[in-house]
Short mmCIF file of C-alpha atoms in Angstrom, two decimals:
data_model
loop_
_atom_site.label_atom_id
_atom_site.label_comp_id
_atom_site.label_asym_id
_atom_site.label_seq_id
_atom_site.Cartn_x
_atom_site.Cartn_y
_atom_site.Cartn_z
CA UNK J 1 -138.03 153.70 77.86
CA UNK J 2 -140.01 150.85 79.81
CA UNK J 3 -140.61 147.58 78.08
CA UNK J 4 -144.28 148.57 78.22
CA UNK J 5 -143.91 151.25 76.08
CA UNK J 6 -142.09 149.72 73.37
CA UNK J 7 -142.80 152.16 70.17
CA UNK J 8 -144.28 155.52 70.38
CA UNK J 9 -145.91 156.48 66.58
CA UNK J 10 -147.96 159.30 65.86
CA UNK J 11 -150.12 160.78 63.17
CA UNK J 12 -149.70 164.44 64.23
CA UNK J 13 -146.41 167.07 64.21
CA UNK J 14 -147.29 167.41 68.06
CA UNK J 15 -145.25 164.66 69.03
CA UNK J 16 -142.37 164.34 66.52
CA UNK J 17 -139.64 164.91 69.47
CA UNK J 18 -140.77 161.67 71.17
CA UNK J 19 -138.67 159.15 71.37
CA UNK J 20 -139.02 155.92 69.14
CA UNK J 21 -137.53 152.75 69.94
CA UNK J 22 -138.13 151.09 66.48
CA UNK J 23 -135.34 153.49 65.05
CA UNK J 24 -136.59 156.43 62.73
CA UNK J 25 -136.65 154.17 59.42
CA UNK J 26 -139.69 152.22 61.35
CA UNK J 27 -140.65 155.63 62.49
CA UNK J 28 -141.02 157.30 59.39
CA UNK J 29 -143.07 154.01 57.66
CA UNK J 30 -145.47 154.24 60.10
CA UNK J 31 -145.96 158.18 60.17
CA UNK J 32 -146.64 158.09 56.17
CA UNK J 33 -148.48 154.95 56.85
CA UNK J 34 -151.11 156.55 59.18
CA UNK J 35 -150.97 159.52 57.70
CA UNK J 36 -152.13 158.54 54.33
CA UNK J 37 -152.92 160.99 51.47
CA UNK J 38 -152.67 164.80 52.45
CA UNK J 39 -156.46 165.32 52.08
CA UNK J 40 -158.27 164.09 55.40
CA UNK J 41 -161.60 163.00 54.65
CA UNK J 42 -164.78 164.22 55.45
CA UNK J 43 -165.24 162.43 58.37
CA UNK J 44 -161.65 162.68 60.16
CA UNK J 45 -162.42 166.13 59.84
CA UNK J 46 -165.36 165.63 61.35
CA UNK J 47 -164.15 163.60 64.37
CA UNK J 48 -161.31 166.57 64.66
CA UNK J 49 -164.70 169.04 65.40
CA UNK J 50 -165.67 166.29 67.77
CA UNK J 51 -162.68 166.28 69.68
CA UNK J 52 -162.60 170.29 70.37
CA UNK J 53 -165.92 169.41 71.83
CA UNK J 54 -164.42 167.82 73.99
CA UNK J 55 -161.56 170.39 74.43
CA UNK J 56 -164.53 172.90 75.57
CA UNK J 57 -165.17 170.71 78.26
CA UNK J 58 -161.64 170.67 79.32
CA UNK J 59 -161.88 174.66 79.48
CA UNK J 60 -165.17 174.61 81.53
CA UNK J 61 -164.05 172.64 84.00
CA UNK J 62 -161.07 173.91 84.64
CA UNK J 63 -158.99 170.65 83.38
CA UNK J 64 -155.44 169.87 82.72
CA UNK J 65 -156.55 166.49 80.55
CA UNK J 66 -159.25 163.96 79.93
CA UNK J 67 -159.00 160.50 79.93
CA UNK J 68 -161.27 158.21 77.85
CA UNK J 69 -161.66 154.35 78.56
CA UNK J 70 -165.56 154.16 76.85
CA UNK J 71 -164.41 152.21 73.93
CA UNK J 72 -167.82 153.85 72.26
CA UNK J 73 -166.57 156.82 72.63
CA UNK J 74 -163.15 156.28 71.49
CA UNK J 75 -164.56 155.46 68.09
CA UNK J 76 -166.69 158.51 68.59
CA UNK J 77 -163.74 160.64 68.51
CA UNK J 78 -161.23 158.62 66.44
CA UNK J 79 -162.72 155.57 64.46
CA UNK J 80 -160.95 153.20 66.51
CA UNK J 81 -162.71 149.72 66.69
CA UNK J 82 -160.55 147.52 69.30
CA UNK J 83 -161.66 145.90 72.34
CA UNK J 84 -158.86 147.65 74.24
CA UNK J 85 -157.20 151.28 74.32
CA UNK J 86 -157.79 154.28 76.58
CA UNK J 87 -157.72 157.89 74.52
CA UNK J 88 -156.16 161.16 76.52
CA UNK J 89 -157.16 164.71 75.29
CA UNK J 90 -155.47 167.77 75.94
CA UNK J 91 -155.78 170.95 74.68
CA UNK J 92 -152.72 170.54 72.26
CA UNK J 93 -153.09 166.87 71.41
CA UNK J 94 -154.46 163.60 71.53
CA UNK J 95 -153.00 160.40 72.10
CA UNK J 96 -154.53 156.91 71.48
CA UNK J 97 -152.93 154.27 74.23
CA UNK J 98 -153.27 150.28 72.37
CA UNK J 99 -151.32 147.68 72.29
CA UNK J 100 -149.76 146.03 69.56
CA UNK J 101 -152.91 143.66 68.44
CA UNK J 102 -154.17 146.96 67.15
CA UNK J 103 -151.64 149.47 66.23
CA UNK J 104 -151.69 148.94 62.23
CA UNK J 105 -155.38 149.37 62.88
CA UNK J 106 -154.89 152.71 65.10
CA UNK J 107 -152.46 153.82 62.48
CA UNK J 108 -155.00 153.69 59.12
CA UNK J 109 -158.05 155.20 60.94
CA UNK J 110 -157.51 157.76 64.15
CA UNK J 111 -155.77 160.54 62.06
CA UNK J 112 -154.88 163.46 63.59
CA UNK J 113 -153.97 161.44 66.63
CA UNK J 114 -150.81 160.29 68.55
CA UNK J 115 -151.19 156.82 68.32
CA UNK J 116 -148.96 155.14 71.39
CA UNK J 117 -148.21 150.95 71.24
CA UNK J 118 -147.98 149.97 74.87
CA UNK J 119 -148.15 147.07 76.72
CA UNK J 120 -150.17 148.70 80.09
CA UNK J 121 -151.83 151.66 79.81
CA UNK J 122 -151.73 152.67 83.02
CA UNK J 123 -148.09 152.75 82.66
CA UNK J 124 -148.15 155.11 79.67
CA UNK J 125 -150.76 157.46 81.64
CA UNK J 126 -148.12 158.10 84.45
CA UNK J 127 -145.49 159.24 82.00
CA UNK J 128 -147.98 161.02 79.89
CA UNK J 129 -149.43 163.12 83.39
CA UNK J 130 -145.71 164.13 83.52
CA UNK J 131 -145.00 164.92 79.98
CA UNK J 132 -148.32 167.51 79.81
CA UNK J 133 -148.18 168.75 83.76
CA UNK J 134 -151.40 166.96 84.08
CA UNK J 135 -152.67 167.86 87.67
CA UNK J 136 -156.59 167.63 87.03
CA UNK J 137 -157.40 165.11 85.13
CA UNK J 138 -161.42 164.27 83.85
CA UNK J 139 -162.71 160.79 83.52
CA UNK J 140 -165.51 158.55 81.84
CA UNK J 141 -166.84 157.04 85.20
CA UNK J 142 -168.91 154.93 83.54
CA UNK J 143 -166.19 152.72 82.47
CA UNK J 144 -163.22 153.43 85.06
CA UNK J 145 -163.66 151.10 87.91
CA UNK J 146 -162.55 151.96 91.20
CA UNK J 147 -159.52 149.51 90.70
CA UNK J 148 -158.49 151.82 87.74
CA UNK J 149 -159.02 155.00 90.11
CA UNK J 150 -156.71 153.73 92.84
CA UNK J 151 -153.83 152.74 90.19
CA UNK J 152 -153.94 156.32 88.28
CA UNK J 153 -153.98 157.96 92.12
CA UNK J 154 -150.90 155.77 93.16
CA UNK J 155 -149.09 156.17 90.00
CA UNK J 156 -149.23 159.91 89.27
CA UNK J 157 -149.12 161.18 93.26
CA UNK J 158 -151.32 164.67 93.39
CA UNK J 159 -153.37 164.17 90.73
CA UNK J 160 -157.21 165.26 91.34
CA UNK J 161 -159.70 162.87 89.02
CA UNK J 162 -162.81 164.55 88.11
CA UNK J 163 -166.03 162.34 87.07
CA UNK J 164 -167.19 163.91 83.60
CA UNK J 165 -169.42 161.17 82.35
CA UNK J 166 -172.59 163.16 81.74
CA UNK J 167 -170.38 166.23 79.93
CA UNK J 168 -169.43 163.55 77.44
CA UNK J 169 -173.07 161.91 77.11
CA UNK J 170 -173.80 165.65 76.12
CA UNK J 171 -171.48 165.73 73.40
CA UNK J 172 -172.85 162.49 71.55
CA UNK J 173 -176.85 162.88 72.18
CA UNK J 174 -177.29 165.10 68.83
CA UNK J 175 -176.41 163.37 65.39
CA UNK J 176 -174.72 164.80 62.12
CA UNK J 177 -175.81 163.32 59.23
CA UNK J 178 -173.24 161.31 58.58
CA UNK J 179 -174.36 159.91 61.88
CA UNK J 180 -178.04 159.51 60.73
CA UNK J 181 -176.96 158.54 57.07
CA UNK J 182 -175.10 155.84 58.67
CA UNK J 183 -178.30 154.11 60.94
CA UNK J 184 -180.31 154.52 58.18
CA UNK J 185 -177.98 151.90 56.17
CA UNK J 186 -178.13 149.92 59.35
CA UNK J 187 -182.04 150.05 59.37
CA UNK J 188 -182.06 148.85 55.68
CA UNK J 189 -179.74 145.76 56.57
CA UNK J 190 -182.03 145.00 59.97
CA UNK J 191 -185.42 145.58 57.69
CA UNK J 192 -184.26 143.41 54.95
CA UNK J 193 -183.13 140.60 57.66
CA UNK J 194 -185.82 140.69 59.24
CA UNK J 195 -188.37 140.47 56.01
CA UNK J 196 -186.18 136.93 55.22
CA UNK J 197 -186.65 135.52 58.48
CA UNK J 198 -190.26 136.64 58.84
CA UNK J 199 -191.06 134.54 55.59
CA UNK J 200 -189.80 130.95 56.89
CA UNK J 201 -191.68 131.86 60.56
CA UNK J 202 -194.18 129.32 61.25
CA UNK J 203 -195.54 127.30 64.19
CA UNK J 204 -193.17 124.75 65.40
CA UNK J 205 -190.08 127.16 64.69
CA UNK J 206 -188.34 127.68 68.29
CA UNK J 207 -187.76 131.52 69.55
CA UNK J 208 -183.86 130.47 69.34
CA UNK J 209 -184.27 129.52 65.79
CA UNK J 210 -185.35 132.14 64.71
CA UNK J 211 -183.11 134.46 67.12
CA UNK J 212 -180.11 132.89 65.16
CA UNK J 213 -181.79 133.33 61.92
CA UNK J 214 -182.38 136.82 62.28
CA UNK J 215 -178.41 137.28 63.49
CA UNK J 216 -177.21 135.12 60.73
CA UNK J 217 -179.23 137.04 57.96
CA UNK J 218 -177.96 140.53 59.20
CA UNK J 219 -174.22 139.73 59.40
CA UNK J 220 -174.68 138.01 55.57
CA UNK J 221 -176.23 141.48 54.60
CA UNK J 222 -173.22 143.33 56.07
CA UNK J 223 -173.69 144.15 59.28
CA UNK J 224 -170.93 143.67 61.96
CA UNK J 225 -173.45 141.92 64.25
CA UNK J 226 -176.43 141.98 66.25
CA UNK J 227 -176.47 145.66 68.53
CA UNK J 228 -177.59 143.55 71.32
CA UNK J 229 -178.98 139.45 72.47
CA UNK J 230 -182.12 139.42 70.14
CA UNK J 231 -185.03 139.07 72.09
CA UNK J 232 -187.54 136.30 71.08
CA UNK J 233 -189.91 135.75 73.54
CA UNK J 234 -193.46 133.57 72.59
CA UNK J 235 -196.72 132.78 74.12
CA UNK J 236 -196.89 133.40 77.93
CA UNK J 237 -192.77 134.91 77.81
CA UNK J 238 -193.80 137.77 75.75
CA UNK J 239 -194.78 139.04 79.44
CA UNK J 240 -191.22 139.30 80.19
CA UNK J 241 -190.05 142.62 79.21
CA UNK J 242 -185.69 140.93 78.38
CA UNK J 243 -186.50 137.53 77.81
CA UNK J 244 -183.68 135.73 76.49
CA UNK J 245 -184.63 133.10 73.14
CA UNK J 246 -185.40 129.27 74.36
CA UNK J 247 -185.68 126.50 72.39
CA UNK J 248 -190.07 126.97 73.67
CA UNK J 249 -191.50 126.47 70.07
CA UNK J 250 -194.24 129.04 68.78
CA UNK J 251 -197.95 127.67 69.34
CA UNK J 252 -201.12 128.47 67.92
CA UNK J 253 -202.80 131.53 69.32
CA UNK J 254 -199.23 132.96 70.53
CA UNK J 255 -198.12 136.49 70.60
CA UNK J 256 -194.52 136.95 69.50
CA UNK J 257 -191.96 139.69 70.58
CA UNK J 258 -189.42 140.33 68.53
CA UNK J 259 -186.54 142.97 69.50
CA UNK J 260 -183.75 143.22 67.59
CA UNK J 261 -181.04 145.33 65.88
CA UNK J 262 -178.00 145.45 64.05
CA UNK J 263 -174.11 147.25 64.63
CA UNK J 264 -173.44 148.46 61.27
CA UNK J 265 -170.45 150.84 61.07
CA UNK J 266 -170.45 151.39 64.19
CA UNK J 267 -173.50 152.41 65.14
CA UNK J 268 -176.65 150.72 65.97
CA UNK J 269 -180.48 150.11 65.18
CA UNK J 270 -183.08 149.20 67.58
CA UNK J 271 -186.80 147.99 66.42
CA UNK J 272 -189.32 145.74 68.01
CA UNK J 273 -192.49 144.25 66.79
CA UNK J 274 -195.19 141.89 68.21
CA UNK J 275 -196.27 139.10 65.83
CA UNK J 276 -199.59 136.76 66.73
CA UNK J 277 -199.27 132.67 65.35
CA UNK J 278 -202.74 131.87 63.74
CA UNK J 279 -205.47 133.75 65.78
CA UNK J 280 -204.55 135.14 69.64
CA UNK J 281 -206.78 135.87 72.03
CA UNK J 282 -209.17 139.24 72.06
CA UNK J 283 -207.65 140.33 74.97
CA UNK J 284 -204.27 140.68 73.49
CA UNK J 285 -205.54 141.83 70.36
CA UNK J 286 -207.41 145.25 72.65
CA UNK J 287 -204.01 145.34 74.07
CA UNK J 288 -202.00 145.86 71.09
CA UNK J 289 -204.56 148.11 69.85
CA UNK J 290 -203.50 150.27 73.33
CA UNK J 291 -199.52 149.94 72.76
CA UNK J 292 -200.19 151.05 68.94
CA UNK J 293 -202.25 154.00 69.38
CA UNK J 294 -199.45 155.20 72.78
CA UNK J 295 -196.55 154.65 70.14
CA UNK J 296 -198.60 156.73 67.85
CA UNK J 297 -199.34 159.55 70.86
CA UNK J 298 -195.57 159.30 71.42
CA UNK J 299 -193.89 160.11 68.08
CA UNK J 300 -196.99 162.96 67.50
CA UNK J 301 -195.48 164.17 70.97
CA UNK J 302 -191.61 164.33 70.06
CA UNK J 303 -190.26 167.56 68.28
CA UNK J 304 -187.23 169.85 69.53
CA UNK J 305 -188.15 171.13 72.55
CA UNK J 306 -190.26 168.94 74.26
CA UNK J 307 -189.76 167.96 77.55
CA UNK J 308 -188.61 164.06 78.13
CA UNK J 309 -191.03 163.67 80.64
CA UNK J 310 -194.22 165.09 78.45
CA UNK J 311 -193.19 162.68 75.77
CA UNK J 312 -193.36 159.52 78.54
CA UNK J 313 -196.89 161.09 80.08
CA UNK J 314 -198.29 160.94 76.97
CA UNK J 315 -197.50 157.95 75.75
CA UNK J 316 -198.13 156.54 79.58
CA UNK J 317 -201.11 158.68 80.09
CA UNK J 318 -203.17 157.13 77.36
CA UNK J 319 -201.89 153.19 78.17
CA UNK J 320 -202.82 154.55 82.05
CA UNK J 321 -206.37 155.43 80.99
CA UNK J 322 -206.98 152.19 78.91
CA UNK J 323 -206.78 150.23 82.33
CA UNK J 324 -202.40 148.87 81.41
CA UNK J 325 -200.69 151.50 83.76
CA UNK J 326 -199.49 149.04 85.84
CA UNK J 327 -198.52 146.61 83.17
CA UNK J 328 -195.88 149.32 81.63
CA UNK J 329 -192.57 148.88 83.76
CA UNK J 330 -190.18 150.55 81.73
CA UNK J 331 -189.23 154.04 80.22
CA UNK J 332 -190.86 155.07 77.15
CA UNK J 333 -187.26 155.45 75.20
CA UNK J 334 -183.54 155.98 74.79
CA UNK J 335 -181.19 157.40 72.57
CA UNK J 336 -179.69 155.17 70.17
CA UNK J 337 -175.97 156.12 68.66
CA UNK J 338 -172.45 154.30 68.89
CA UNK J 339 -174.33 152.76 72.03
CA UNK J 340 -177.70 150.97 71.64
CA UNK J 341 -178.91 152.60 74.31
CA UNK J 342 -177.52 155.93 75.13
CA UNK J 343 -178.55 159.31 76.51
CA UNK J 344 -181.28 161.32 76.52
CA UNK J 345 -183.48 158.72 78.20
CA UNK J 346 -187.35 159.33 78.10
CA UNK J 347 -189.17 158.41 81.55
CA UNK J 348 -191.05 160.01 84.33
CA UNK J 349 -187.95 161.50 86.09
CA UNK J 350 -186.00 162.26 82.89
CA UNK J 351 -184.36 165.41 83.00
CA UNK J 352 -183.88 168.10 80.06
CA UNK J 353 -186.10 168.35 76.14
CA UNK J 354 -185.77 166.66 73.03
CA UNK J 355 -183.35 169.04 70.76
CA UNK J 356 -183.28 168.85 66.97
CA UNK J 357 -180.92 166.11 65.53
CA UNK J 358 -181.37 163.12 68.43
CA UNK J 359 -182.27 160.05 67.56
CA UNK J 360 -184.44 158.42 70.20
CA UNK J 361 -186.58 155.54 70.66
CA UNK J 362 -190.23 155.39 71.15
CA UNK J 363 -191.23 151.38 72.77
CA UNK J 364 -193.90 151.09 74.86
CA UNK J 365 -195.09 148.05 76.14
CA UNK J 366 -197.77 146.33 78.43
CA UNK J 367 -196.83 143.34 79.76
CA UNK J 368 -199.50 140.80 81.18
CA UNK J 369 -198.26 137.89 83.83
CA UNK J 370 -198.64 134.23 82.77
CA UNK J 371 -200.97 135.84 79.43
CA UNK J 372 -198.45 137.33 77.06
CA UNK J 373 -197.53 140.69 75.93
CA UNK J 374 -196.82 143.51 73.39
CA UNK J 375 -194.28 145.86 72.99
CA UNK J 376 -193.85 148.30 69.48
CA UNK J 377 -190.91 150.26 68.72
CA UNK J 378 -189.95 152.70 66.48
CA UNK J 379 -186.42 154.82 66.13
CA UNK J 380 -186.69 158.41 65.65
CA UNK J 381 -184.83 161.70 64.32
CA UNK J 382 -186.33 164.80 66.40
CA UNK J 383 -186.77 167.71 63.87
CA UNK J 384 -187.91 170.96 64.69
CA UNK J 385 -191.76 170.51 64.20
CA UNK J 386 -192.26 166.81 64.26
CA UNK J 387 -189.99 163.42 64.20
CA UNK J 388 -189.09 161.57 61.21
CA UNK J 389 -189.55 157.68 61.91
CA UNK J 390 -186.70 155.87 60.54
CA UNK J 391 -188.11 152.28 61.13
CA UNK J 392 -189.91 150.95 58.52
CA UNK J 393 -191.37 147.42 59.68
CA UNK J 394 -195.02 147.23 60.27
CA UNK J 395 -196.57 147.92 63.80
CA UNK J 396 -199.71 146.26 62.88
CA UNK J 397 -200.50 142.86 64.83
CA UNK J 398 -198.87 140.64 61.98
CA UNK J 399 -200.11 137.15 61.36
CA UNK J 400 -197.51 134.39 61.13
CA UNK J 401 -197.84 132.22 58.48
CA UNK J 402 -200.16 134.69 56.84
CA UNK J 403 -199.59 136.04 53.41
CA UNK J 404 -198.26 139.79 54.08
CA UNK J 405 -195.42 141.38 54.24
CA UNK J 406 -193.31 143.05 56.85
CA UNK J 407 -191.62 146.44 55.54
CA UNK J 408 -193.37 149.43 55.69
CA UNK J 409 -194.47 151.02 58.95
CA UNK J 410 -197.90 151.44 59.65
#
């Protein structure tokens, strides 16, 4: 065996006849290690029904394998949190590729997996096309570069790779409720975090302060970080749709964007609101009247079954007839999951309907050069007949300073 393969461990009977160079004593530790007590619990069974989703795509496209470097998705199918590993799924097995920073981790959570230590993955995948008579073998594209590509080409000659991004986009974009039970802890963490910082915002306070603020306060709450950069953006920068916190310091008669989230458990939250510091300008004031009432229009839109692109005329439509069309630059939402943003998106040339158990976003925003701006945004669960909001933060324009209260969407 190559020095880049050093110990082979698994959590399944599928690959007891693999060799082990730690001896079987090692071999053994580490099987009843990962393995655990005899009852799996509810959700390794679950990620087990996750992975014969994948299976099914194997079968429809006529695959051999499929080979997973989306580090998202690998904790979609096995619970694995490290920065590195590729995941390949057959129709018999599953084997996790790490390397040793992460194989006691790999061990406790993927059960039901093959976990494999190696020092090069792409060295592992060559052996592994030649252990399973891989010929056709499927492929995140999203996160295989071309460099990647060339290597698995040159190392396994013959072998056909087949893009399957979208097929595995399709597997995530509806949620269990373990899934939704899971954001809505997240959403209590960002909601509380956010109702701490909101109380010490005042004029003078600097759109990084309170950017680190709002980080700080959700990781002390228990969240494993922000989902993405939080996005404080003041005064004349509210016009820019991703602006990045500065140390500009909030003025009298500013509107405030705020856009943040949290990664708790592995999945994430996404909520923005638009504060005002003492009293802003009428004009902005009609405006976020117009975002309000569209995010409104928006969530009265979404229920299983609705096209993407009704939900984004209607919630364009009305900001369109209020005179803003061409100050809304973006889609009207996402999907938010293991990724922050994630499939289905909603936007003029979306493709496909909303289907019962997504959770989406609904954010729209008009954006006004050199004046300011206002964007709202609330995440949603698409039921049958209507969508649940699972935000709770006020959508009102809130008054810093003033004496009110943040929690409870309105």
């Amino acid at each position: 065996m190559s020095s880049s393969m050093r110990t082979m461990r698994t959590t399944s009977s599928t690959g007891a006849g693999w060799p082990y160079s730690a001896g079987k004593r090692r071999t053994r530790i580490a099987f009843a290690f990962s393995q655990g007590c005899s009852n799996r619990s509810k959700r390794s069974r679950m990620r087990e029904t996750r992975r014969k989703s994948v299976v099914s795509v194997i079968d429809r496209l006529a695959l051999d394998a499929l080979l997973i470097r989306g580090m998202q998705n690998i904790f979609y199918l096995t619970g694995f949190k490290g920065s590195e590993g590729s995941l390949l799924v057959t129709r018999g097995d599953c084997v996790l590729m790490t390397d040793s920073r992460y194989i006691l981790h790999a061990l406790e959570v993927a059960q039901g997996v093959t976990v494999l230590e190696t020092r090069e993955n792409d060295g592992a995948l060559s052996k592994l096309t030649d252990r399973y008579g891989i010929r056709r073998l499927g492929f995140d594209s999203l996160h295989t570069t071309y460099r990647m590509y060339q290597r698995y080409v040159e190392m396994a000659p013959g072998l056909e790779m087949v893009p399957v991004q979208e097929d595995l986009e399709e597997i995530r974009r509806c949620k269990d409720p373990s899934e939704i039970m899971t954001m809505r802890k997240g959403l209590e963490i960002h909601t509380e975090a956010f109702n701490r910082v909101f109380e010490k915002m005042a004029p003078g306070r600097t759109e990084r302060e309170i950017a680190n603020e709002l980080d700080y306060a959700m990781r002390s709450l228990g969240a494993e970080g922000p989902a993405f950069e939080t996005i404080v953006a003041s005064g004349p920068r509210a016009a820019l749709p991703h602006a990045r916190p500065t140390d500009r310091a909030f003025r009298e008669g500013d509107v405030v964007i705020i856009d943040f989230g949290c990664l708790y458990d592995g999945y994430n939250t996404d909520e923005t609101v638009t504060l005002c510091v003492g009293d802003t300008s009428q004009e902005l004031h009609d405006v976020h009247a117009v975002v309000n009432e569209a995010r409104k229009k928006g969530i009265d839109a979404a229920r299983a079954g609705v096209s993407l692109q009704h939900v984004d005329a209607v919630v364009r439509g009305h900001i369109e007839e209020c005179g803003y069309g061409d100050y809304f630059r973006h889609g009207t939402g996402h999907g938010v999951g293991v990724d922050v943003h994630e499939s289905p998106s909603i936007g003029p040339r979306a493709d496909g309907a909303l289907e019962e158990n997504m959770v989406v976003t609904i954010e729209p925003g008009v954006y006004l050069p050199h004046v300011g701006g206002v964007r709202l945004e609330d995440m949603i669960v698409i039921r049958e007949g209507r969508a649940e909001v699972l935000t709770s933060l006020r959508k009102d324009l809130l008054k810093i300073g003033g004496n009110n209260h943040a929690s409870f969407n309105g």
